[in-house]
Tab-separated table of C-alpha atoms and ligand atoms in Angstrom:
chain	number	residue	atom	x	y	z
A	20	MET	CA	-11.518	75.564	207.886
A	21	ILE	CA	-12.413	79.229	208.284
A	22	VAL	CA	-15.997	80.078	207.630
A	23	ILE	CA	-15.967	83.494	206.008
A	24	SER	CA	-19.549	83.818	205.112
A	25	ILE	CA	-22.407	81.813	206.411
A	26	LEU	CA	-25.179	81.433	203.948
A	27	TRP	CA	-28.293	79.642	204.861
A	28	ILE	CA	-30.026	78.082	202.000
A	29	PHE	CA	-33.646	77.319	202.388
A	30	VAL	CA	-35.155	74.855	200.112
A	31	LEU	CA	-38.635	76.258	200.075
A	32	SER	CA	-40.352	73.763	197.975
A	33	ILE	CA	-39.523	70.669	196.134
A	34	ILE	CA	-41.901	69.726	193.437
A	35	ILE	CA	-41.436	66.416	191.821
A	36	THR	CA	-43.271	66.023	188.612
A	37	ASN	CA	-43.048	63.307	186.031
A	38	SER	CA	-39.362	63.622	185.212
A	39	THR	CA	-38.492	66.945	186.728
A	40	VAL	CA	-37.111	67.961	190.074
A	41	LYS	CA	-37.559	71.597	190.828
A	42	SER	CA	-36.274	73.118	193.967
A	43	VAL	CA	-36.571	76.738	194.767
A	44	SER	CA	-33.947	78.055	197.060
A	45	ARG	CA	-33.809	81.389	198.748
A	46	ILE	CA	-30.595	82.676	200.111
A	47	GLN	CA	-30.636	84.694	203.288
A	48	ASN	CA	-27.768	86.991	204.014
A	49	PRO	CA	-25.948	86.657	200.688
A	50	ILE	CA	-22.577	88.129	201.667
A	51	VAL	CA	-20.480	86.907	198.793
A	52	THR	CA	-17.309	88.889	199.064
A	53	LYS	CA	-15.434	87.547	196.052
A	54	PRO	CA	-16.391	85.722	192.922
A	55	TRP	CA	-16.015	82.002	193.299
A	56	THR	CA	-16.863	80.990	189.798
A	57	LEU	CA	-16.257	78.019	187.593
A	58	LEU	CA	-14.183	80.219	185.298
A	59	SER	CA	-11.822	81.272	188.093
A	60	ARG	CA	-11.679	77.706	189.404
A	61	ASN	CA	-10.859	76.396	185.916
A	62	ASN	CA	-8.153	78.998	185.351
A	63	ALA	CA	-6.534	77.957	188.617
A	64	ARG	CA	-6.921	74.327	187.561
A	65	LEU	CA	-5.168	74.961	184.240
A	66	ASP	CA	-2.270	76.686	186.005
A	67	ARG	CA	-1.907	73.671	188.261
A	68	LEU	CA	-2.068	71.238	185.335
A	69	PHE	CA	0.475	73.124	183.234
A	70	LYS	CA	2.836	73.206	186.218
A	71	LYS	CA	2.310	69.512	186.830
A	72	TYR	CA	2.847	68.451	183.209
A	73	HIS	CA	5.106	71.034	181.588
A	74	SER	CA	8.369	69.274	182.338
A	75	LEU	CA	6.882	65.855	181.666
A	76	LEU	CA	4.844	66.052	178.485
A	77	ASN	CA	5.066	67.894	175.218
A	78	ILE	CA	1.956	69.926	176.015
A	79	GLU	CA	2.282	71.950	172.806
A	80	ALA	CA	1.957	68.773	170.750
A	81	PHE	CA	-1.187	67.818	172.655
A	82	LYS	CA	-2.587	71.286	172.025
A	83	THR	CA	-2.028	71.167	168.270
A	84	ASN	CA	-4.885	70.108	166.062
A	85	HIS	CA	-3.359	69.276	162.685
A	86	LEU	CA	-5.025	71.336	160.038
A	87	SER	CA	-4.653	68.452	157.651
A	88	ASN	CA	-7.316	67.668	155.094
A	89	LYS	CA	-7.662	64.248	156.618
A	90	THR	CA	-9.725	63.819	159.723
A	91	ILE	CA	-10.538	61.584	162.638
A	92	ILE	CA	-14.006	62.369	163.925
A	93	TYR	CA	-15.544	61.243	167.195
A	94	SER	CA	-19.100	60.606	166.147
A	95	CYS	CA	-22.153	60.226	168.367
A	96	GLN	CA	-25.396	60.034	166.432
A	97	SER	CA	-27.378	57.766	168.750
A	98	PHE	CA	-26.791	55.140	171.435
A	99	CYS	CA	-23.239	56.155	172.231
A	100	GLY	CA	-23.516	55.693	175.963
A	101	GLY	CA	-23.665	58.164	178.806
A	102	TRP	CA	-21.235	61.031	179.335
A	103	GLY	CA	-18.628	58.734	180.896
A	104	ASP	CA	-18.693	56.451	177.832
A	105	ARG	CA	-18.522	59.382	175.476
A	106	LEU	CA	-15.552	60.920	177.221
A	107	ARG	CA	-13.706	57.627	176.784
A	108	GLY	CA	-14.559	57.609	173.071
A	109	ILE	CA	-13.561	61.243	172.628
A	110	MET	CA	-10.177	60.807	174.346
A	111	SER	CA	-9.533	57.726	172.190
A	112	ALA	CA	-10.331	59.463	168.900
A	113	TYR	CA	-8.369	62.545	169.905
A	114	VAL	CA	-5.198	60.599	170.658
A	115	LEU	CA	-5.579	58.518	167.476
A	116	ALA	CA	-5.805	61.804	165.543
A	117	LEU	CA	-2.677	63.123	167.268
A	118	LEU	CA	-0.771	59.961	166.394
A	119	ALA	CA	-2.001	59.979	162.790
A	120	ASN	CA	-1.497	63.737	162.248
A	121	ARG	CA	-5.120	64.091	161.290
A	122	ARG	CA	-7.494	66.873	162.138
A	123	PHE	CA	-9.640	65.987	165.145
A	124	MET	CA	-13.344	66.815	165.231
A	125	ILE	CA	-16.348	65.966	167.372
A	126	ASP	CA	-19.694	65.329	165.725
A	127	MET	CA	-22.277	65.058	168.493
A	128	ASN	CA	-25.810	66.337	168.469
A	129	TYR	CA	-27.408	63.672	170.611
A	130	PRO	CA	-29.510	64.323	172.624
A	131	CYS	CA	-28.713	67.890	171.643
A	132	GLU	CA	-25.851	69.979	170.150
A	133	ILE	CA	-22.615	69.487	172.079
A	134	SER	CA	-21.883	73.232	171.908
A	135	LYS	CA	-24.799	73.794	174.289
A	136	VAL	CA	-22.744	72.140	177.031
A	137	VAL	CA	-19.055	72.383	176.126
A	138	GLN	CA	-17.010	74.318	173.614
A	139	PRO	CA	-13.494	73.943	172.209
A	140	ASN	CA	-10.799	75.172	174.570
A	141	TYR	CA	-7.283	74.760	173.106
A	142	ILE	CA	-8.159	72.301	170.378
A	143	ASN	CA	-10.687	73.487	167.861
A	144	TRP	CA	-12.635	70.286	167.316
A	145	THR	CA	-15.597	72.009	165.650
A	146	HIS	CA	-17.125	69.628	163.146
A	147	ILE	CA	-16.953	70.728	159.515
A	148	LYS	CA	-19.510	69.103	157.298
A	149	TYR	CA	-17.766	68.520	154.002
A	150	ASP	CA	-19.678	69.056	150.847
A	151	LYS	CA	-20.808	65.727	149.358
A	152	SER	CA	-19.525	66.871	145.947
A	153	LYS	CA	-15.969	66.734	147.340
A	154	ASN	CA	-16.356	62.963	147.149
A	155	ARG	CA	-14.307	62.306	150.251
A	156	SER	CA	-13.620	58.687	151.135
A	157	GLN	CA	-15.085	57.591	154.456
A	158	LEU	CA	-14.286	54.936	156.996
A	159	ASN	CA	-16.913	54.431	159.681
A	160	ILE	CA	-15.742	52.573	162.756
A	161	ASN	CA	-18.434	51.710	165.259
A	162	THR	CA	-17.389	49.564	168.191
A	163	MET	CA	-20.255	50.228	170.559
A	164	ARG	CA	-21.378	47.084	172.334
A	165	SER	CA	-24.222	46.432	169.911
A	166	TRP	CA	-21.677	45.573	167.174
A	167	GLN	CA	-20.201	42.155	166.608
A	168	THR	CA	-17.481	41.009	168.958
A	169	ALA	CA	-15.323	39.786	166.066
A	170	TYR	CA	-15.395	43.200	164.399
A	171	ARG	CA	-14.617	44.964	167.656
A	172	GLY	CA	-11.710	42.584	168.242
A	173	GLN	CA	-10.362	43.317	164.778
A	174	ILE	CA	-10.379	47.095	165.393
A	175	SER	CA	-8.718	46.665	168.792
A	176	ASP	CA	-6.041	44.548	167.171
A	177	ILE	CA	-5.321	47.126	164.465
A	178	ILE	CA	-4.983	49.878	167.059
A	179	LYS	CA	-2.843	47.780	169.353
A	180	SER	CA	-0.452	46.121	166.969
A	181	LYS	CA	-0.840	47.229	163.331
A	182	ASN	CA	0.344	50.381	161.662
A	183	PHE	CA	-3.129	51.935	161.718
A	184	VAL	CA	-1.888	55.177	160.192
A	185	GLU	CA	-0.914	53.189	157.079
A	186	VAL	CA	-3.874	50.827	157.165
A	187	TRP	CA	-6.318	53.752	157.130
A	188	SER	CA	-4.277	56.124	154.979
A	189	GLU	CA	-6.555	55.890	151.935
A	190	TYR	CA	-9.499	57.411	153.805
A	191	ASP	CA	-10.105	61.128	154.015
A	192	ASP	CA	-12.497	60.948	156.952
A	193	ILE	CA	-12.454	58.341	159.703
A	194	SER	CA	-15.531	58.446	161.928
A	195	ILE	CA	-15.258	56.633	165.228
A	196	SER	CA	-18.163	55.729	167.514
A	197	THR	CA	-16.852	53.973	170.568
A	198	ASN	CA	-16.863	53.951	174.330
A	199	GLY	CA	-13.595	52.036	174.475
A	200	ASP	CA	-10.169	53.170	175.617
A	201	TYR	CA	-8.038	53.074	172.455
A	202	MET	CA	-5.689	55.699	173.805
A	203	THR	CA	-3.777	53.467	176.185
A	204	PRO	CA	-3.104	50.696	173.563
A	205	ALA	CA	-2.415	53.150	170.714
A	206	LEU	CA	0.334	54.825	172.709
A	207	ARG	CA	1.900	51.380	173.230
A	208	ASN	CA	1.723	50.357	169.567
A	209	ASN	CA	5.264	49.686	168.322
A	210	TYR	CA	4.611	51.436	165.005
A	211	MET	CA	3.724	54.608	166.901
A	212	LYS	CA	6.912	54.692	168.963
A	213	ASN	CA	8.389	57.834	167.425
A	214	ARG	CA	5.226	59.867	167.500
A	215	THR	CA	4.363	58.683	170.998
A	216	ARG	CA	7.764	59.738	172.225
A	217	GLN	CA	7.277	63.202	170.692
A	218	LEU	CA	3.984	63.542	172.538
A	219	LEU	CA	5.055	62.115	175.851
A	220	GLY	CA	8.395	63.885	176.163
A	221	SER	CA	9.962	62.479	179.289
A	222	MET	CA	6.851	60.873	180.737
A	223	PRO	CA	7.395	57.124	181.129
A	224	LEU	CA	5.072	55.158	178.854
A	225	SER	CA	3.778	53.210	181.830
A	226	HIS	CA	2.279	56.433	183.235
A	227	ALA	CA	0.565	57.402	179.995
A	228	THR	CA	-2.933	56.030	180.401
A	229	MET	CA	-6.336	57.540	179.853
A	230	GLN	CA	-6.879	57.501	183.606
A	231	THR	CA	-3.762	59.479	184.401
A	232	LEU	CA	-3.920	61.976	181.533
A	233	PHE	CA	-7.656	62.621	181.687
A	234	ASP	CA	-7.312	65.687	183.913
A	235	LEU	CA	-5.142	67.491	181.349
A	236	LEU	CA	-6.778	66.250	178.145
A	237	PHE	CA	-10.270	67.132	179.291
A	238	GLU	CA	-9.283	70.753	179.989
A	239	LEU	CA	-7.341	71.062	176.725
A	240	LEU	CA	-10.402	69.924	174.795
A	241	PHE	CA	-13.263	71.555	176.635
A	242	LYS	CA	-14.518	74.631	178.319
A	243	PRO	CA	-18.018	74.801	179.739
A	244	SER	CA	-20.670	76.701	177.796
A	245	ALA	CA	-22.141	79.832	179.352
A	246	LEU	CA	-25.332	77.873	180.064
A	247	VAL	CA	-23.395	75.275	182.057
A	248	ARG	CA	-21.240	77.918	183.773
A	249	ASN	CA	-24.286	79.804	184.986
A	250	ARG	CA	-25.773	76.680	186.514
A	251	VAL	CA	-22.533	75.775	188.267
A	252	ASP	CA	-21.925	79.334	189.475
A	253	SER	CA	-25.375	79.494	191.057
A	254	ILE	CA	-24.171	76.754	193.403
A	255	LEU	CA	-20.545	77.853	193.793
A	256	ALA	CA	-21.628	81.338	194.895
A	257	ASN	CA	-22.917	79.729	198.099
A	258	VAL	CA	-19.861	77.610	198.676
A	259	TYR	CA	-17.248	80.342	198.898
A	260	HIS	CA	-14.510	79.015	201.198
A	261	ARG	CA	-16.791	76.478	202.795
A	262	HIS	CA	-16.322	72.746	202.718
A	263	LEU	CA	-18.212	71.281	199.764
A	264	LEU	CA	-19.416	67.728	200.261
A	265	CYS	CA	-20.927	66.069	197.204
A	266	LEU	CA	-23.260	63.116	196.860
A	267	HIS	CA	-23.785	61.362	193.547
A	268	ILE	CA	-26.583	58.869	193.953
A	269	ARG	CA	-26.979	56.680	190.897
A	270	VAL	CA	-29.693	54.122	191.497
A	271	GLY	CA	-30.564	53.078	187.928
A	272	LYS	CA	-34.101	52.499	186.742
A	273	ASN	CA	-36.559	54.551	188.799
A	274	PRO	CA	-39.552	56.808	188.121
A	275	THR	CA	-37.300	59.722	187.043
A	276	ASN	CA	-34.980	57.505	184.964
A	277	PRO	CA	-37.398	54.896	183.615
A	278	PHE	CA	-35.440	53.598	180.603
A	279	ASP	CA	-32.250	52.685	182.416
A	280	HIS	CA	-30.995	49.328	183.722
A	281	ALA	CA	-32.256	48.343	187.149
A	282	PHE	CA	-29.497	48.088	189.764
A	283	THR	CA	-31.284	46.193	192.500
A	284	ALA	CA	-28.291	46.142	194.850
A	285	ARG	CA	-28.401	49.917	195.047
A	286	VAL	CA	-31.874	50.503	196.461
A	287	ASN	CA	-30.569	51.636	199.854
A	288	THR	CA	-27.816	53.918	198.537
A	289	THR	CA	-29.538	57.144	199.559
A	290	GLN	CA	-30.075	56.081	203.167
A	291	ALA	CA	-26.535	54.745	203.459
A	292	MET	CA	-25.142	58.007	202.131
A	293	ILE	CA	-27.267	60.121	204.465
A	294	ASP	CA	-26.253	58.013	207.501
A	295	PHE	CA	-22.612	58.253	206.539
A	296	THR	CA	-22.840	61.985	205.903
A	297	ASP	CA	-24.540	62.625	209.265
A	298	ASP	CA	-21.595	61.024	210.968
A	299	TYR	CA	-18.963	62.516	208.693
A	300	ILE	CA	-20.060	66.132	209.026
A	301	LEU	CA	-19.931	66.062	212.810
A	302	ASN	CA	-16.262	66.786	212.310
A	303	LYS	CA	-16.592	69.463	209.627
A	304	SER	CA	-17.654	73.010	210.193
A	305	LEU	CA	-20.881	73.556	208.317
A	306	PRO	CA	-20.268	71.921	204.997
A	307	VAL	CA	-22.384	72.705	201.989
A	308	ILE	CA	-23.910	69.506	200.697
A	309	PHE	CA	-24.404	69.173	196.975
A	310	VAL	CA	-26.522	66.320	195.717
A	311	THR	CA	-27.121	64.973	192.260
A	312	SER	CA	-28.890	61.794	191.317
A	313	ASP	CA	-30.767	59.988	188.605
A	314	SER	CA	-33.617	59.743	191.103
A	315	GLY	CA	-35.812	62.694	192.045
A	316	GLN	CA	-36.725	60.863	195.232
A	317	ALA	CA	-33.086	60.577	196.296
A	318	VAL	CA	-32.505	64.275	195.694
A	319	SER	CA	-35.557	65.294	197.665
A	320	ASP	CA	-34.653	62.918	200.540
A	321	VAL	CA	-31.257	64.590	200.875
A	322	LEU	CA	-32.618	68.127	200.548
A	323	GLN	CA	-35.181	67.379	203.243
A	324	HIS	CA	-32.640	65.805	205.547
A	325	TYR	CA	-30.321	68.843	205.322
A	326	PRO	CA	-32.833	71.652	204.880
A	327	ASN	CA	-30.354	74.413	205.727
A	328	SER	CA	-27.227	73.313	203.970
A	329	SER	CA	-27.982	71.273	200.880
A	330	MET	CA	-28.315	72.209	197.252
A	331	THR	CA	-28.951	70.665	193.904
A	332	ILE	CA	-28.889	71.911	190.345
A	333	VAL	CA	-32.466	72.281	189.304
A	334	GLY	CA	-33.548	70.711	186.059
A	335	PRO	CA	-34.883	67.638	184.364
A	336	ILE	CA	-33.154	64.400	185.285
A	337	LEU	CA	-31.979	62.832	182.064
A	338	HIS	CA	-29.816	59.857	181.267
A	339	ILE	CA	-28.276	61.284	178.110
A	340	ASP	CA	-28.393	57.931	176.293
A	341	ARG	CA	-31.628	56.486	177.667
A	342	PHE	CA	-34.428	58.958	177.472
A	343	ASP	CA	-37.837	59.576	176.079
A	344	ARG	CA	-37.225	60.979	172.613
A	345	ARG	CA	-40.480	62.905	172.696
A	346	SER	CA	-39.361	64.911	175.700
A	347	SER	CA	-39.151	68.645	175.092
A	348	THR	CA	-36.512	69.186	177.754
A	349	LEU	CA	-33.637	67.151	176.313
A	350	CYS	CA	-31.270	70.114	176.050
A	351	ASP	CA	-32.101	71.286	179.571
A	352	GLY	CA	-31.422	67.787	180.858
A	353	PHE	CA	-28.093	67.643	179.002
A	354	ILE	CA	-27.071	71.052	180.389
A	355	LYS	CA	-27.972	70.012	183.922
A	356	ALA	CA	-26.028	66.741	183.580
A	357	ILE	CA	-22.874	68.510	182.418
A	358	ALA	CA	-23.247	71.215	185.078
A	359	ASP	CA	-23.423	68.371	187.643
A	360	PHE	CA	-20.287	66.901	186.085
A	361	TYR	CA	-18.364	70.161	186.452
A	362	LEU	CA	-19.571	70.710	189.988
A	363	LEU	CA	-18.454	67.227	191.059
A	364	GLY	CA	-14.934	68.398	190.183
A	365	GLU	CA	-15.085	71.058	192.902
A	366	CYS	CA	-15.859	68.957	195.991
A	367	GLN	CA	-13.581	68.629	199.008
A	368	THR	CA	-15.383	65.447	199.979
A	369	SER	CA	-17.019	63.126	197.467
A	370	ILE	CA	-19.405	60.293	198.234
A	371	LEU	CA	-20.207	58.654	194.932
A	372	SER	CA	-21.967	55.744	193.308
A	373	ASN	CA	-20.085	53.569	190.859
A	374	SER	CA	-20.395	55.160	187.457
A	375	GLY	CA	-18.208	56.321	184.610
A	376	PHE	CA	-19.820	59.728	184.935
A	377	SER	CA	-18.768	60.353	188.507
A	378	SER	CA	-15.428	58.606	188.247
A	379	TRP	CA	-14.319	60.954	185.439
A	380	ALA	CA	-15.819	63.892	187.327
A	381	ASN	CA	-13.810	62.866	190.356
A	382	ARG	CA	-10.569	62.938	188.364
A	383	ARG	CA	-11.065	66.661	187.933
A	384	ARG	CA	-10.846	67.249	191.683
A	385	GLU	CA	-7.685	68.862	192.937
A	386	HIS	CA	-6.912	65.798	195.061
A	387	PRO	CA	-8.928	62.994	193.465
A	388	TYR	CA	-8.169	60.402	196.132
A	389	GLN	CA	-8.585	62.554	199.213
A	390	ASP	CA	-11.874	62.290	201.090
A	391	PHE	CA	-13.254	60.040	198.387
A	392	TYR	CA	-15.899	57.496	199.369
A	393	SER	CA	-18.286	55.294	197.475
A	394	TYR	CA	-21.229	53.010	197.998
A	395	ASN	CA	-20.029	49.433	197.972
A	396	GLU	CA	-22.825	47.285	196.568
A	397	LYS	CA	-21.526	44.038	198.049
A	398	LEU	CA	-21.049	45.393	201.558
A	399	ARG	CA	-24.063	47.708	201.193
A	400	ALA	CA	-22.078	50.375	202.927
A	401	ILE	CA	-19.966	53.430	202.242
A	402	ARG	CA	-16.245	52.753	202.012
A	403	LYS	CA	-13.188	54.943	201.519
A	404	ASN	CA	-11.566	54.522	198.117
B	527	NAG	C1	-7.728	70.245	151.018
B	527	NAG	O1	-8.863	69.989	150.213
B	527	NAG	C2	-9.307	71.090	149.475
B	527	NAG	C3	-10.574	70.736	148.749
B	527	NAG	O2	-10.857	69.389	148.831
B	527	NAG	C4	-8.191	71.496	148.501
B	527	NAG	O3	-8.595	72.649	147.792
B	527	NAG	C5	-6.927	71.813	149.289
B	527	NAG	O4	-5.862	72.081	148.396
B	527	NAG	C6	-6.549	70.662	150.169
B	527	NAG	N1	-5.445	71.055	151.020
B	527	NAG	C7	-4.395	70.291	151.234
B	527	NAG	C8	-3.370	70.821	152.171
B	527	NAG	O5	-4.285	69.187	150.748
B	528	NAG	C1	-12.929	76.554	164.773
B	528	NAG	O1	-13.122	75.912	163.551
B	528	NAG	C2	-14.308	76.292	162.873
B	528	NAG	C3	-14.431	75.408	161.657
B	528	NAG	O2	-13.271	75.460	160.902
B	528	NAG	C4	-14.259	77.770	162.561
B	528	NAG	O3	-15.444	78.158	161.908
B	528	NAG	C5	-14.082	78.550	163.848
B	528	NAG	O4	-13.932	79.915	163.567
B	528	NAG	C6	-12.880	78.052	164.607
B	528	NAG	N1	-12.858	78.679	165.916
B	528	NAG	C7	-11.800	79.316	166.384
B	528	NAG	C8	-11.945	79.954	167.720
B	528	NAG	O5	-10.770	79.423	165.740
B	529	NAG	C1	-16.040	59.595	143.631
B	529	NAG	O1	-15.025	58.634	143.912
B	529	NAG	C2	-15.276	57.365	143.321
B	529	NAG	C3	-14.216	56.392	143.811
B	529	NAG	O2	-12.955	57.016	143.865
B	529	NAG	C4	-15.287	57.531	141.805
B	529	NAG	O3	-15.562	56.277	141.200
B	529	NAG	C5	-16.365	58.523	141.409
B	529	NAG	O4	-16.340	58.759	140.037
B	529	NAG	C6	-16.161	59.842	142.139
B	529	NAG	N1	-17.269	60.724	141.885
B	529	NAG	C7	-17.125	62.040	141.661
B	529	NAG	C8	-18.386	62.811	141.442
B	529	NAG	O5	-16.040	62.557	141.624
B	530	NAG	C1	11.703	56.421	164.193
B	530	NAG	O1	12.819	57.260	164.284
B	530	NAG	C2	14.024	56.623	163.941
B	530	NAG	C3	15.177	57.573	164.240
B	530	NAG	O2	14.839	58.899	163.909
B	530	NAG	C4	13.976	56.216	162.456
B	530	NAG	O3	15.150	55.575	162.098
B	530	NAG	C5	12.803	55.267	162.271
B	530	NAG	O4	12.634	54.934	160.926
B	530	NAG	C6	11.524	55.896	162.796
B	530	NAG	N1	10.482	54.888	162.777
B	530	NAG	C7	9.281	55.114	162.288
B	530	NAG	C8	8.299	53.965	162.368
B	530	NAG	O5	8.966	56.171	161.774
B	531	NAG	C1	-32.575	47.656	201.901
B	531	NAG	O1	-32.977	47.941	203.216
B	531	NAG	C2	-34.069	47.117	203.666
B	531	NAG	C3	-34.510	47.628	205.031
B	531	NAG	O2	-33.409	47.685	205.885
B	531	NAG	C4	-33.633	45.670	203.673
B	531	NAG	O3	-34.703	44.847	204.068
B	531	NAG	C5	-33.186	45.259	202.279
B	531	NAG	O4	-32.669	43.954	202.274
B	531	NAG	C6	-32.118	46.226	201.772
B	531	NAG	N1	-31.833	45.897	200.377
B	531	NAG	C7	-30.609	45.988	199.840
B	531	NAG	C8	-30.472	45.540	198.408
B	531	NAG	O5	-29.638	46.448	200.423
B	532	NAG	C1	-14.468	62.479	213.836
B	532	NAG	O1	-13.341	62.820	214.648
B	532	NAG	C2	-13.105	61.897	215.714
B	532	NAG	C3	-11.972	62.444	216.567
B	532	NAG	O2	-10.915	62.891	215.770
B	532	NAG	C4	-12.774	60.541	215.098
B	532	NAG	O3	-12.552	59.586	216.127
B	532	NAG	C5	-13.946	60.079	214.236
B	532	NAG	O4	-13.621	58.872	213.587
B	532	NAG	C6	-14.272	61.128	213.183
B	532	NAG	N1	-15.450	60.739	212.484
B	532	NAG	C7	-15.514	60.705	211.137
B	532	NAG	C8	-16.795	60.237	210.566
B	532	NAG	O5	-14.590	61.054	210.422
B	533	NAG	C1	-32.539	75.251	209.976
B	533	NAG	O1	-32.556	76.631	210.237
B	533	NAG	C2	-33.704	77.054	210.964
B	533	NAG	C3	-33.687	78.575	211.055
B	533	NAG	O2	-32.399	79.055	211.310
B	533	NAG	C4	-33.696	76.377	212.347
B	533	NAG	O3	-34.841	76.768	213.078
B	533	NAG	C5	-33.683	74.882	212.159
B	533	NAG	O4	-33.567	74.225	213.393
B	533	NAG	C6	-32.537	74.439	211.250
B	533	NAG	N1	-32.682	73.038	210.949
B	533	NAG	C7	-31.670	72.182	211.006
B	533	NAG	C8	-31.996	70.764	210.672
B	533	NAG	O5	-30.533	72.512	211.295
């Protein structure tokens, strides 16, 4: 790898307060010769995706939001899981809408307005609040884990093996709150054969899963907000043509993420990742190390260990489903989380914890399975995926 510009990043001070990690970095010798922005990276990504899929899928059909009066709405009012869960729910509702020829919308203002972090790209999913006087008939489907198993089973069964377009035809608006993958079964539903074939073109059904199509569907749906782009670009500007190595350290309940589950098997993740990285980077010319974590301690350990070459996105650490509702920095935390998500799609090497968040982020990498490592809780060690 050719090092075109060498930028030394000094982390001058790391202040850890209650739930906030602040790091101030000063950049010496900022010779950035060309923009290396999220926008340019995403444009290149779209070109790649359209090339990859254009002869396989009917991309136009995926890009078309039916301007029908009937809707399918992904709804997230509270307790809808983290970003990984929500992405699963959104993809599910979107594909159900495509199959049913309904207009797709996203209604999410938890913990803060979705438009603060992402905006419609090809599909205009902006939520329209219909006037109550229109007397529209509503079906609310909520299959988050807190709902009864029997009910969740019933919904799964309808999506898998009933003609759900018919079953739900009387409703104007169908609101779906879920973190399940309904996309993969819906595409295999026998009643949906014709419509599925129109969407998939020549792609074999066996390849059409949420996992495989995520890279395309995510970009068709979303573009990052300016607030997210600015955060990501502040890191990317220092990466220009250098090897970017990313650490995602998810340790669960800890002082900066107090309302989350405790994952006791993960307590040594940070040290294991640092040891592995020390060894790994011996062979790489001056990588830039990006770290994100649900633990302020983990972030500061990494920044201190690599004082000249590590970076983090500054901001409150927030689990977007498990937070203190009185906090005044919910939007900032949401913006930081989604900026982290976008940045994790730009790494040449990824060393991740097990989480839906980072596994979806990883699918946005150009080569998702190259230089991809994770912390194995059983072995308590880093392993190649
Ligand atoms: C959609 O609904 C609006 C008002 O409810 C109505 O005026 C319009 O004709 C409907 N459009 C179609 C295509 O059904
Ligand atoms: C998206 O849809 C909303 C609601 O119908 C509309 O107000 C907005 O102008 C649309 N955006 C674009 C870019 O067409
Ligand atoms: C709304 O719809 C219900 C059921 O179709 C009907 O009984 C009711 O009269 C309607 N109300 C209005 C204001 O149209
Ligand atoms: C699917 O398409 C075939 C051939 O065009 C047609 O005969 C059949 O009725 C369609 N099935 C459904 C469920 O629409
Ligand atoms: C973490 O590391 C300490 C010190 O090496 C060790 O005693 C402990 O068992 C480890 N815990 C886990 C869960 O790996
Ligand atoms: C570094 O390169 C040497 C020689 O190619 C190789 O033996 C070693 O396994 C590499 N280390 C890592 C951590 O990749
Ligand atoms: C970081 O850079 C400073 C100044 O260039 C140097 O003195 C120091 O040894 C470097 N530290 C590490 C860990 O590379």
